[in-house]
Amino acid sequence: MNDENRPSEAELHAYVDGALNDEDHDRVEAWLAQNPDAAEEVAGWMADSEALRAAFAPYERTAPGDARLIFEARHPAPVSARRPFALAAAAVVIFALGAVGGYALPRIIAPAPNPVVAIDALPSESRNAFLVYASEKRHPVEVYADDETHLASWLGKRLALDNLKVPNLKPQGFKLVGGRLVPVAGEAGAMFMYENDTGERLTVLIGKSRENRETSFRFASLGGVETFYWLDQEIGCAVSGEISSDTLRQVAEAVYRQLPV
Amino acid sequence: MSRSPDAPKTSRERVAPQPLSFEDEFLSLLPQLRRYARSLTRSAPESEDLLQDCVEKALVNRAAWQGTNLKAWACRIMTNLHLNTRRFARRRPTVAIEEAEAATMATTDDPLARGRLLQAVESLAPEARTVLMLVVVEGYSYREVADILNIPEGTVMSRLSRARQSLRDKMRAENIIPLRRLR
């Protein structure tokens, strides 16, 4: 304690991390030899460091999809390509339809495979809904905020979501404008629109997800429109707006907390 | 996939050897970035998501790369992506460390001790954890970590110290690592 040779804590860490020059290293080592308590602490740090390196070292490896990861990211178009199984399954379906329908139907009208990848479709659908409806002056929504109860029960019925509530975003500074029925991934979906004091708008898009899983929150930014989206069991949700991603993130968080699962 | 680097082998005049393309260089970094991703996240699937997001972001923003150390730049992108999503993740249920994953680990360590270590790591604040991993696992100097995270070196030190302390407390409480003395 009253040791004026005592190395600083930063020096002790630098000792552990091999960041001292020889002279300082020897000085710290000599001091530790005289101070068993500190030496014990430092030895613990070293042991932890070794254990961490050993624990994560096996992950430094290549994976079969690495090259694809790089070159796909450059051409982010084919959504289904990220899901080889879905793609293969779709191919099988098309082939089967083609084979079965081959007698009666021209191949060309075999139905296109349903775009099953709801999560990947969400950001663009949400962005499009925002771009189309948020700029609408006269009829941005079908049902206005003064009829919120009806809005919620109507859309809840169409989406087959019991107790769908319209998220309250007042704490984030956005009041409800209203909502409308919109197609989401080819099915009935709900869109709610909000507006703040300065007239900035954002939209919340809710669709049914067939994937029945949870994802982390994801973020997409396209042409000035920011979108946060996620899957939560049976619903997929996306929040879009031309506002700062920070604000939008708070909104997304608030929506996530309020939506029924 | 669509392009293979040595596809157009025409016999025109000799071309000077090309420096590694951005993509090639990035590809060669993926193993290390995979390790870093795993050291920040709770599970292998989560880390693959993070890695993929990082690759996408890096390639979209490649124009912003100053030509300095590519790995450090990628680590910076990944760290920011991760810290952003972690703010949400706190509201999400914690995924238990996967048993299967632990079982396939090719370490000679006691798997039980490793599981406890990872559990202790989970208890770290995300900001402290990134510093710890960059220093200990990725081997960056304090100065480099400060540059990657765009924070003062003093903050690197305090986060490192907090991370080590909290890890030690957890490990001591679990009574895992036998205390040993330096010679």
Short mmCIF file of C-alpha atoms in Angstrom, two decimals:
data_model
loop_
_atom_site.label_atom_id
_atom_site.label_comp_id
_atom_site.label_asym_id
_atom_site.label_seq_id
_atom_site.Cartn_x
_atom_site.Cartn_y
_atom_site.Cartn_z
CA MET A 1 0.00 0.00 0.00
CA ASN A 2 2.60 2.55 1.11
CA ASP A 3 4.87 1.15 -1.53
CA GLU A 4 6.13 3.91 -3.75
CA ASN A 5 7.45 1.41 -6.25
CA ARG A 6 3.99 0.01 -6.72
CA PRO A 7 3.23 -0.16 -10.45
CA SER A 8 0.08 1.58 -11.66
CA GLU A 9 -2.87 -0.59 -12.46
CA ALA A 10 -2.38 0.22 -16.13
CA GLU A 11 1.16 -1.13 -15.82
CA LEU A 12 -0.10 -4.33 -14.29
CA HIS A 13 -2.47 -4.85 -17.21
CA ALA A 14 0.27 -3.99 -19.67
CA TYR A 15 2.43 -6.57 -17.91
CA VAL A 16 -0.26 -9.21 -18.43
CA ASP A 17 -0.72 -8.20 -22.05
CA GLY A 18 2.98 -8.17 -22.82
CA ALA A 19 2.92 -4.48 -23.60
CA LEU A 20 5.84 -3.38 -21.40
CA ASN A 21 9.39 -2.90 -22.54
CA ASP A 22 12.00 -5.18 -21.00
CA GLU A 23 13.03 -2.77 -18.30
CA ASP A 24 9.49 -2.07 -17.09
CA HIS A 25 8.61 -5.72 -17.38
CA ASP A 26 11.45 -6.70 -15.09
CA ARG A 27 10.63 -3.94 -12.61
CA VAL A 28 6.98 -5.04 -12.39
CA GLU A 29 7.97 -8.66 -12.12
CA ALA A 30 10.38 -7.90 -9.30
CA TRP A 31 7.71 -5.94 -7.47
CA LEU A 32 5.17 -8.75 -7.88
CA ALA A 33 7.63 -11.20 -6.41
CA GLN A 34 7.52 -9.13 -3.22
CA ASN A 35 3.76 -8.68 -3.22
CA PRO A 36 1.98 -12.02 -3.23
CA ASP A 37 -1.55 -10.59 -3.07
CA ALA A 38 -1.08 -8.51 -6.18
CA ALA A 39 0.77 -11.37 -7.83
CA GLU A 40 -2.17 -13.64 -7.19
CA GLU A 41 -4.53 -11.14 -8.79
CA VAL A 42 -2.28 -10.73 -11.81
CA ALA A 43 -1.91 -14.48 -12.13
CA GLY A 44 -5.68 -14.73 -12.22
CA TRP A 45 -5.85 -12.19 -15.04
CA MET A 46 -3.29 -14.20 -16.96
CA ALA A 47 -5.13 -17.45 -16.42
CA ASP A 48 -8.38 -15.85 -17.59
CA SER A 49 -6.66 -14.45 -20.66
CA GLU A 50 -5.25 -17.84 -21.56
CA ALA A 51 -8.62 -19.45 -21.05
CA LEU A 52 -10.33 -16.88 -23.27
CA ARG A 53 -7.83 -17.34 -26.07
CA ALA A 54 -8.23 -21.10 -25.84
CA ALA A 55 -12.02 -20.85 -25.78
CA PHE A 56 -12.32 -18.73 -28.92
CA ALA A 57 -9.34 -19.94 -30.94
CA PRO A 58 -11.31 -22.82 -32.53
CA TYR A 59 -13.62 -20.30 -34.17
CA GLU A 60 -10.82 -18.89 -36.26
CA ARG A 61 -11.66 -21.05 -39.22
CA THR A 62 -13.02 -20.87 -42.70
CA ALA A 63 -16.54 -22.01 -43.50
CA PRO A 64 -17.90 -23.42 -46.74
CA GLY A 65 -20.03 -20.36 -47.47
CA ASP A 66 -17.29 -17.78 -46.96
CA ALA A 67 -16.68 -16.85 -50.59
CA ARG A 68 -20.39 -16.74 -51.22
CA LEU A 69 -20.84 -14.48 -48.22
CA ILE A 70 -18.47 -11.95 -49.74
CA PHE A 71 -19.73 -12.05 -53.28
CA GLU A 72 -23.38 -12.28 -52.35
CA ALA A 73 -23.09 -9.22 -50.22
CA ARG A 74 -21.89 -7.36 -53.27
CA HIS A 75 -25.01 -8.36 -55.16
CA PRO A 76 -27.67 -8.48 -52.50
CA ALA A 77 -30.48 -9.23 -54.94
CA PRO A 78 -31.63 -12.84 -54.67
CA VAL A 79 -33.20 -13.13 -51.30
CA SER A 80 -33.77 -16.82 -51.63
CA ALA A 81 -30.14 -17.50 -52.44
CA ARG A 82 -29.36 -16.95 -48.78
CA ARG A 83 -31.55 -19.90 -48.02
CA PRO A 84 -30.35 -22.71 -50.19
CA PHE A 85 -32.93 -25.09 -48.77
CA ALA A 86 -35.83 -22.78 -49.51
CA LEU A 87 -34.50 -22.32 -52.99
CA ALA A 88 -34.11 -26.04 -53.50
CA ALA A 89 -37.58 -26.63 -52.11
CA ALA A 90 -39.04 -24.01 -54.42
CA ALA A 91 -37.27 -25.62 -57.35
CA VAL A 92 -38.75 -28.97 -56.44
CA VAL A 93 -42.22 -27.43 -56.19
CA ILE A 94 -41.90 -25.75 -59.55
CA PHE A 95 -40.61 -28.91 -61.11
CA ALA A 96 -43.41 -30.97 -59.60
CA LEU A 97 -46.03 -28.48 -60.71
CA GLY A 98 -44.50 -28.48 -64.13
CA ALA A 99 -44.55 -32.24 -64.30
CA VAL A 100 -48.11 -32.57 -63.03
CA GLY A 101 -49.48 -29.69 -65.01
CA GLY A 102 -47.51 -30.56 -68.07
CA TYR A 103 -50.43 -32.33 -69.72
CA ALA A 104 -53.16 -29.82 -69.15
CA LEU A 105 -51.43 -26.51 -68.64
CA PRO A 106 -48.81 -24.65 -70.47
CA ARG A 107 -45.75 -24.63 -68.24
CA ILE A 108 -45.73 -20.90 -68.23
CA ILE A 109 -48.73 -20.48 -65.98
CA ALA A 110 -47.41 -22.69 -63.22
CA PRO A 111 -47.88 -20.50 -60.17
CA ALA A 112 -44.81 -18.68 -59.01
CA PRO A 113 -43.52 -20.07 -55.74
CA ASN A 114 -44.76 -18.13 -52.78
CA PRO A 115 -41.99 -15.92 -51.48
CA VAL A 116 -41.74 -17.70 -48.19
CA VAL A 117 -38.99 -15.54 -46.82
CA ALA A 118 -41.12 -13.07 -44.95
CA ILE A 119 -38.27 -11.66 -42.90
CA ASP A 120 -36.33 -10.70 -45.99
CA ALA A 121 -39.33 -9.12 -47.62
CA LEU A 122 -40.23 -7.06 -44.57
CA PRO A 123 -37.86 -4.11 -44.93
CA SER A 124 -38.71 -3.38 -48.55
CA GLU A 125 -42.45 -3.81 -47.98
CA SER A 126 -42.26 -1.54 -44.98
CA ARG A 127 -40.24 1.03 -46.84
CA ASN A 128 -42.62 0.98 -49.78
CA ALA A 129 -45.64 1.38 -47.54
CA PHE A 130 -43.94 4.30 -45.85
CA LEU A 131 -43.03 5.97 -49.13
CA VAL A 132 -46.50 5.54 -50.61
CA TYR A 133 -48.66 6.40 -47.64
CA ALA A 134 -46.62 8.76 -45.48
CA SER A 135 -46.40 11.26 -48.33
CA GLU A 136 -50.17 11.13 -48.83
CA LYS A 137 -51.76 14.36 -47.67
CA ARG A 138 -55.47 13.69 -47.97
CA HIS A 139 -55.86 9.98 -47.31
CA PRO A 140 -52.79 8.66 -45.55
CA VAL A 141 -54.90 6.14 -43.65
CA GLU A 142 -58.26 4.42 -43.94
CA VAL A 143 -59.26 4.65 -40.33
CA TYR A 144 -58.21 7.66 -38.32
CA ALA A 145 -56.96 7.83 -34.78
CA ASP A 146 -60.32 9.01 -33.44
CA ASP A 147 -61.63 5.53 -34.17
CA GLU A 148 -58.72 3.66 -32.63
CA THR A 149 -60.77 0.94 -30.98
CA HIS A 150 -62.39 0.01 -34.24
CA LEU A 151 -59.04 0.19 -36.03
CA ALA A 152 -57.48 -2.26 -33.62
CA SER A 153 -60.34 -4.77 -33.60
CA TRP A 154 -60.78 -4.63 -37.37
CA LEU A 155 -57.12 -5.18 -38.20
CA GLY A 156 -56.77 -7.69 -35.40
CA LYS A 157 -59.56 -9.70 -36.99
CA ARG A 158 -58.03 -9.52 -40.46
CA LEU A 159 -54.67 -10.68 -39.14
CA ALA A 160 -56.23 -13.22 -36.81
CA LEU A 161 -54.42 -11.67 -33.88
CA ASP A 162 -56.43 -11.59 -30.71
CA ASN A 163 -56.05 -8.42 -28.70
CA LEU A 164 -54.01 -6.55 -31.27
CA LYS A 165 -53.44 -3.15 -29.77
CA VAL A 166 -52.31 -0.08 -31.59
CA PRO A 167 -48.87 0.68 -30.14
CA ASN A 168 -48.74 3.86 -28.13
CA LEU A 169 -45.73 5.94 -29.16
CA LYS A 170 -46.57 9.13 -27.27
CA PRO A 171 -43.58 8.72 -24.95
CA GLN A 172 -41.41 8.78 -28.08
CA GLY A 173 -43.18 11.92 -29.28
CA PHE A 174 -45.35 10.35 -31.98
CA LYS A 175 -49.11 10.39 -31.98
CA LEU A 176 -51.25 8.05 -33.99
CA VAL A 177 -52.56 9.27 -37.34
CA GLY A 178 -54.43 6.08 -38.09
CA GLY A 179 -54.03 2.82 -39.92
CA ARG A 180 -54.95 0.76 -42.91
CA LEU A 181 -55.09 -2.75 -44.25
CA VAL A 182 -52.12 -3.51 -46.50
CA PRO A 183 -50.78 -6.61 -48.18
CA VAL A 184 -47.69 -7.98 -46.44
CA ALA A 185 -45.98 -10.94 -48.11
CA GLY A 186 -49.18 -11.66 -49.99
CA GLU A 187 -51.41 -11.69 -46.94
CA ALA A 188 -53.44 -9.24 -44.91
CA GLY A 189 -51.22 -6.98 -42.89
CA ALA A 190 -51.66 -3.87 -40.81
CA MET A 191 -50.03 -0.50 -41.16
CA PHE A 192 -50.15 2.17 -38.49
CA MET A 193 -48.97 5.69 -39.13
CA TYR A 194 -47.67 8.16 -36.59
CA GLU A 195 -46.71 11.79 -36.67
CA ASN A 196 -44.71 14.02 -34.35
CA ASP A 197 -45.07 17.73 -33.57
CA THR A 198 -43.01 18.74 -36.55
CA GLY A 199 -45.04 16.59 -38.92
CA GLU A 200 -42.43 13.87 -39.35
CA ARG A 201 -44.12 10.58 -40.00
CA LEU A 202 -43.25 6.97 -39.44
CA THR A 203 -45.06 3.75 -40.19
CA VAL A 204 -45.36 0.48 -38.34
CA LEU A 205 -46.03 -2.53 -40.52
CA ILE A 206 -47.28 -5.79 -39.05
CA GLY A 207 -47.64 -9.03 -40.95
CA LYS A 208 -48.19 -12.65 -40.12
CA SER A 209 -45.04 -14.70 -40.13
CA ARG A 210 -45.10 -18.34 -41.02
CA GLU A 211 -41.66 -18.91 -39.66
CA ASN A 212 -42.75 -18.83 -36.08
CA ARG A 213 -39.37 -17.87 -34.74
CA GLU A 214 -37.66 -14.95 -33.14
CA THR A 215 -34.97 -12.94 -34.78
CA SER A 216 -32.79 -10.20 -33.50
CA PHE A 217 -33.64 -6.66 -34.51
CA ARG A 218 -32.31 -5.86 -37.93
CA PHE A 219 -31.69 -2.61 -39.59
CA ALA A 220 -31.96 -1.56 -43.21
CA SER A 221 -31.33 1.83 -44.73
CA LEU A 222 -32.34 2.58 -48.28
CA GLY A 223 -32.60 5.92 -50.00
CA GLY A 224 -32.92 7.88 -46.79
CA VAL A 225 -35.60 5.64 -45.32
CA GLU A 226 -34.51 3.74 -42.25
CA THR A 227 -36.20 0.51 -41.27
CA PHE A 228 -35.96 -1.68 -38.20
CA TYR A 229 -37.54 -5.07 -38.49
CA TRP A 230 -37.84 -8.34 -36.64
CA LEU A 231 -39.82 -11.52 -36.30
CA ASP A 232 -41.48 -12.37 -33.05
CA GLN A 233 -43.14 -15.77 -33.14
CA GLU A 234 -46.20 -15.38 -35.33
CA ILE A 235 -45.75 -11.79 -36.33
CA GLY A 236 -43.22 -9.90 -38.38
CA CYS A 237 -42.89 -6.23 -37.71
CA ALA A 238 -41.09 -3.34 -39.36
CA VAL A 239 -40.80 0.32 -38.46
CA SER A 240 -39.87 2.80 -41.18
CA GLY A 241 -39.27 6.51 -41.22
CA GLU A 242 -37.09 9.28 -42.49
CA ILE A 243 -35.94 10.08 -38.99
CA SER A 244 -32.71 9.47 -37.12
CA SER A 245 -32.00 5.83 -36.58
CA ASP A 246 -31.65 6.55 -32.90
CA THR A 247 -35.20 7.79 -32.62
CA LEU A 248 -36.42 5.01 -34.83
CA ARG A 249 -34.69 2.49 -32.64
CA GLN A 250 -36.47 3.79 -29.59
CA VAL A 251 -39.74 3.53 -31.47
CA ALA A 252 -38.95 -0.02 -32.57
CA GLU A 253 -38.17 -0.94 -29.02
CA ALA A 254 -41.44 0.54 -27.79
CA VAL A 255 -43.41 -1.29 -30.48
CA TYR A 256 -41.70 -4.55 -29.65
CA ARG A 257 -42.65 -4.22 -26.01
CA GLN A 258 -46.28 -3.53 -26.77
CA LEU A 259 -47.10 -6.06 -29.44
CA PRO A 260 -48.91 -9.24 -28.45
CA VAL A 261 -47.18 -12.52 -29.02
CA MET B 1 -20.36 -18.13 -57.49
CA SER B 2 -20.67 -15.95 -60.55
CA ARG B 3 -17.12 -14.81 -60.72
CA SER B 4 -14.03 -16.79 -60.29
CA PRO B 5 -10.84 -14.80 -60.01
CA ASP B 6 -8.91 -16.61 -62.67
CA ALA B 7 -11.68 -17.15 -65.16
CA PRO B 8 -10.74 -14.88 -68.06
CA LYS B 9 -7.36 -16.30 -68.93
CA THR B 10 -6.90 -14.64 -72.28
CA SER B 11 -3.45 -14.66 -73.77
CA ARG B 12 -3.12 -10.95 -74.21
CA GLU B 13 0.06 -9.20 -73.19
CA ARG B 14 1.21 -9.87 -69.70
CA VAL B 15 -0.52 -7.93 -67.01
CA ALA B 16 1.25 -6.73 -63.93
CA PRO B 17 0.25 -8.85 -60.93
CA GLN B 18 -2.82 -7.32 -59.35
CA PRO B 19 -2.74 -6.45 -55.69
CA LEU B 20 -5.22 -8.42 -53.63
CA SER B 21 -8.69 -7.13 -54.32
CA PHE B 22 -10.75 -5.75 -51.47
CA GLU B 23 -12.92 -8.86 -51.61
CA ASP B 24 -10.00 -11.24 -51.57
CA GLU B 25 -8.42 -9.49 -48.66
CA PHE B 26 -11.71 -9.47 -46.80
CA LEU B 27 -12.19 -13.14 -47.52
CA SER B 28 -8.82 -13.92 -45.98
CA LEU B 29 -9.87 -12.07 -42.83
CA LEU B 30 -13.13 -13.94 -42.34
CA PRO B 31 -11.70 -16.60 -40.01
CA GLN B 32 -10.39 -13.98 -37.61
CA LEU B 33 -13.56 -11.96 -37.87
CA ARG B 34 -15.54 -15.12 -37.16
CA ARG B 35 -13.55 -15.59 -33.97
CA TYR B 36 -14.10 -11.99 -32.94
CA ALA B 37 -17.83 -12.26 -33.67
CA ARG B 38 -18.07 -15.35 -31.54
CA SER B 39 -16.22 -13.70 -28.69
CA LEU B 40 -18.83 -10.93 -28.58
CA THR B 41 -21.98 -13.01 -28.87
CA ARG B 42 -23.82 -15.68 -26.97
CA SER B 43 -23.95 -18.44 -29.52
CA ALA B 44 -22.48 -19.58 -32.81
CA PRO B 45 -25.63 -18.81 -34.84
CA GLU B 46 -25.77 -15.33 -33.37
CA SER B 47 -22.13 -14.78 -34.25
CA GLU B 48 -22.69 -15.92 -37.85
CA ASP B 49 -25.52 -13.39 -38.13
CA LEU B 50 -23.21 -10.70 -36.84
CA LEU B 51 -20.45 -11.74 -39.22
CA GLN B 52 -22.82 -11.65 -42.16
CA ASP B 53 -24.17 -8.23 -41.21
CA CYS B 54 -20.61 -6.99 -40.86
CA VAL B 55 -19.60 -8.26 -44.30
CA GLU B 56 -22.62 -6.61 -45.89
CA LYS B 57 -22.00 -3.33 -44.16
CA ALA B 58 -18.31 -3.37 -44.99
CA LEU B 59 -18.86 -4.06 -48.66
CA VAL B 60 -21.57 -1.45 -48.98
CA ASN B 61 -19.34 1.10 -47.28
CA ARG B 62 -16.08 0.04 -48.87
CA ALA B 63 -15.64 3.53 -50.26
CA ALA B 64 -15.34 4.77 -46.68
CA TRP B 65 -12.36 2.54 -46.03
CA GLN B 66 -9.26 4.70 -45.83
CA GLY B 67 -6.88 2.00 -46.93
CA THR B 68 -5.60 1.53 -43.42
CA ASN B 69 -5.68 -1.77 -41.58
CA LEU B 70 -8.64 -3.64 -43.03
CA LYS B 71 -9.15 -5.96 -40.10
CA ALA B 72 -9.22 -3.10 -37.62
CA TRP B 73 -11.76 -1.34 -39.80
CA ALA B 74 -13.91 -4.47 -40.02
CA CYS B 75 -13.67 -4.93 -36.26
CA ARG B 76 -14.89 -1.41 -35.80
CA ILE B 77 -17.91 -2.04 -38.02
CA MET B 78 -18.68 -5.28 -36.27
CA THR B 79 -18.36 -3.74 -32.83
CA ASN B 80 -20.75 -0.94 -33.70
CA LEU B 81 -23.27 -3.34 -35.23
CA HIS B 82 -23.04 -5.50 -32.19
CA LEU B 83 -23.38 -2.74 -29.61
CA ASN B 84 -26.39 -1.38 -31.48
CA THR B 85 -28.20 -4.69 -31.48
CA ARG B 86 -27.17 -5.43 -27.91
CA ARG B 87 -29.23 -2.50 -26.76
CA PHE B 88 -32.24 -4.42 -27.96
CA ALA B 89 -30.95 -7.76 -26.92
CA ARG B 90 -31.22 -6.84 -23.26
CA ARG B 91 -34.95 -7.11 -23.63
CA ARG B 92 -34.70 -10.48 -25.24
CA PRO B 93 -34.52 -13.76 -23.47
CA THR B 94 -31.00 -14.98 -23.00
CA VAL B 95 -30.01 -17.92 -25.08
CA ALA B 96 -28.31 -20.56 -23.04
CA ILE B 97 -24.90 -21.60 -24.17
CA GLU B 98 -25.63 -24.47 -26.44
CA GLU B 99 -24.69 -27.82 -25.07
CA ALA B 100 -24.07 -29.23 -28.51
CA GLU B 101 -21.72 -26.44 -29.33
CA ALA B 102 -19.76 -26.88 -26.15
CA ALA B 103 -19.50 -30.59 -26.85
CA THR B 104 -17.99 -30.14 -30.28
CA MET B 105 -15.32 -27.81 -29.07
CA ALA B 106 -11.91 -29.10 -29.91
CA THR B 107 -10.22 -27.95 -26.78
CA THR B 108 -8.35 -30.03 -24.35
CA ASP B 109 -9.76 -27.92 -21.57
CA ASP B 110 -12.23 -29.11 -19.08
CA PRO B 111 -15.53 -28.44 -20.90
CA LEU B 112 -17.15 -27.61 -17.61
CA ALA B 113 -14.59 -24.93 -16.88
CA ARG B 114 -15.03 -23.56 -20.38
CA GLY B 115 -18.78 -23.40 -19.93
CA ARG B 116 -18.33 -21.47 -16.71
CA LEU B 117 -15.89 -19.13 -18.34
CA LEU B 118 -18.35 -18.36 -21.13
CA GLN B 119 -21.07 -17.83 -18.57
CA ALA B 120 -18.87 -15.37 -16.74
CA VAL B 121 -18.15 -13.62 -20.03
CA GLU B 122 -21.90 -13.25 -20.59
CA SER B 123 -22.16 -11.22 -17.42
CA LEU B 124 -19.78 -8.55 -18.71
CA ALA B 125 -21.09 -5.23 -19.93
CA PRO B 126 -20.96 -5.30 -23.75
CA GLU B 127 -18.64 -2.29 -23.90
CA ALA B 128 -16.17 -3.83 -21.48
CA ARG B 129 -16.40 -7.15 -23.24
CA THR B 130 -15.44 -5.72 -26.64
CA VAL B 131 -12.33 -4.14 -25.15
CA LEU B 132 -11.35 -7.33 -23.38
CA MET B 133 -11.72 -9.43 -26.52
CA LEU B 134 -9.90 -6.98 -28.76
CA VAL B 135 -6.96 -6.91 -26.36
CA VAL B 136 -6.81 -10.49 -25.18
CA VAL B 137 -8.17 -12.57 -28.06
CA GLU B 138 -7.41 -10.37 -31.06
CA GLY B 139 -4.13 -9.12 -29.64
CA TYR B 140 -4.54 -5.44 -30.35
CA SER B 141 -2.52 -2.85 -28.47
CA TYR B 142 -4.34 -0.41 -26.22
CA ARG B 143 -3.69 2.37 -28.73
CA GLU B 144 -5.14 0.28 -31.57
CA VAL B 145 -8.23 -0.57 -29.54
CA ALA B 146 -8.71 3.12 -28.78
CA ASP B 147 -8.59 3.83 -32.51
CA ILE B 148 -10.93 1.00 -33.40
CA LEU B 149 -13.53 2.02 -30.85
CA ASN B 150 -12.90 5.73 -31.24
CA ILE B 151 -12.50 6.24 -27.52
CA PRO B 152 -9.61 7.62 -25.45
CA GLU B 153 -6.91 5.22 -24.39
CA GLY B 154 -7.79 5.92 -20.77
CA THR B 155 -11.28 4.60 -21.42
CA VAL B 156 -9.79 1.48 -22.95
CA MET B 157 -7.81 0.96 -19.76
CA SER B 158 -10.74 1.50 -17.45
CA ARG B 159 -12.96 -0.84 -19.46
CA LEU B 160 -10.26 -3.46 -19.60
CA SER B 161 -9.75 -3.17 -15.89
CA ARG B 162 -13.47 -3.44 -15.21
CA ALA B 163 -13.81 -6.44 -17.50
CA ARG B 164 -10.91 -8.28 -15.89
CA GLN B 165 -12.07 -7.45 -12.41
CA SER B 166 -15.60 -8.59 -13.03
CA LEU B 167 -14.46 -11.75 -14.78
CA ARG B 168 -12.17 -12.49 -11.85
CA ASP B 169 -14.94 -11.93 -9.33
CA LYS B 170 -17.23 -14.28 -11.22
CA MET B 171 -14.58 -16.92 -11.64
CA ARG B 172 -13.53 -16.67 -8.03
CA ALA B 173 -17.12 -16.97 -6.93
CA GLU B 174 -17.41 -20.07 -9.08
CA ASN B 175 -14.14 -21.25 -7.61
CA ILE B 176 -12.95 -22.49 -10.95
CA ILE B 177 -9.44 -21.41 -11.58
CA PRO B 178 -7.11 -22.60 -8.91
CA LEU B 179 -5.24 -19.60 -7.68
CA ARG B 180 -1.61 -19.87 -8.35
CA ARG B 181 1.27 -17.64 -7.66
CA LEU B 182 3.86 -16.29 -9.96
CA ARG B 183 7.28 -17.69 -9.40
#
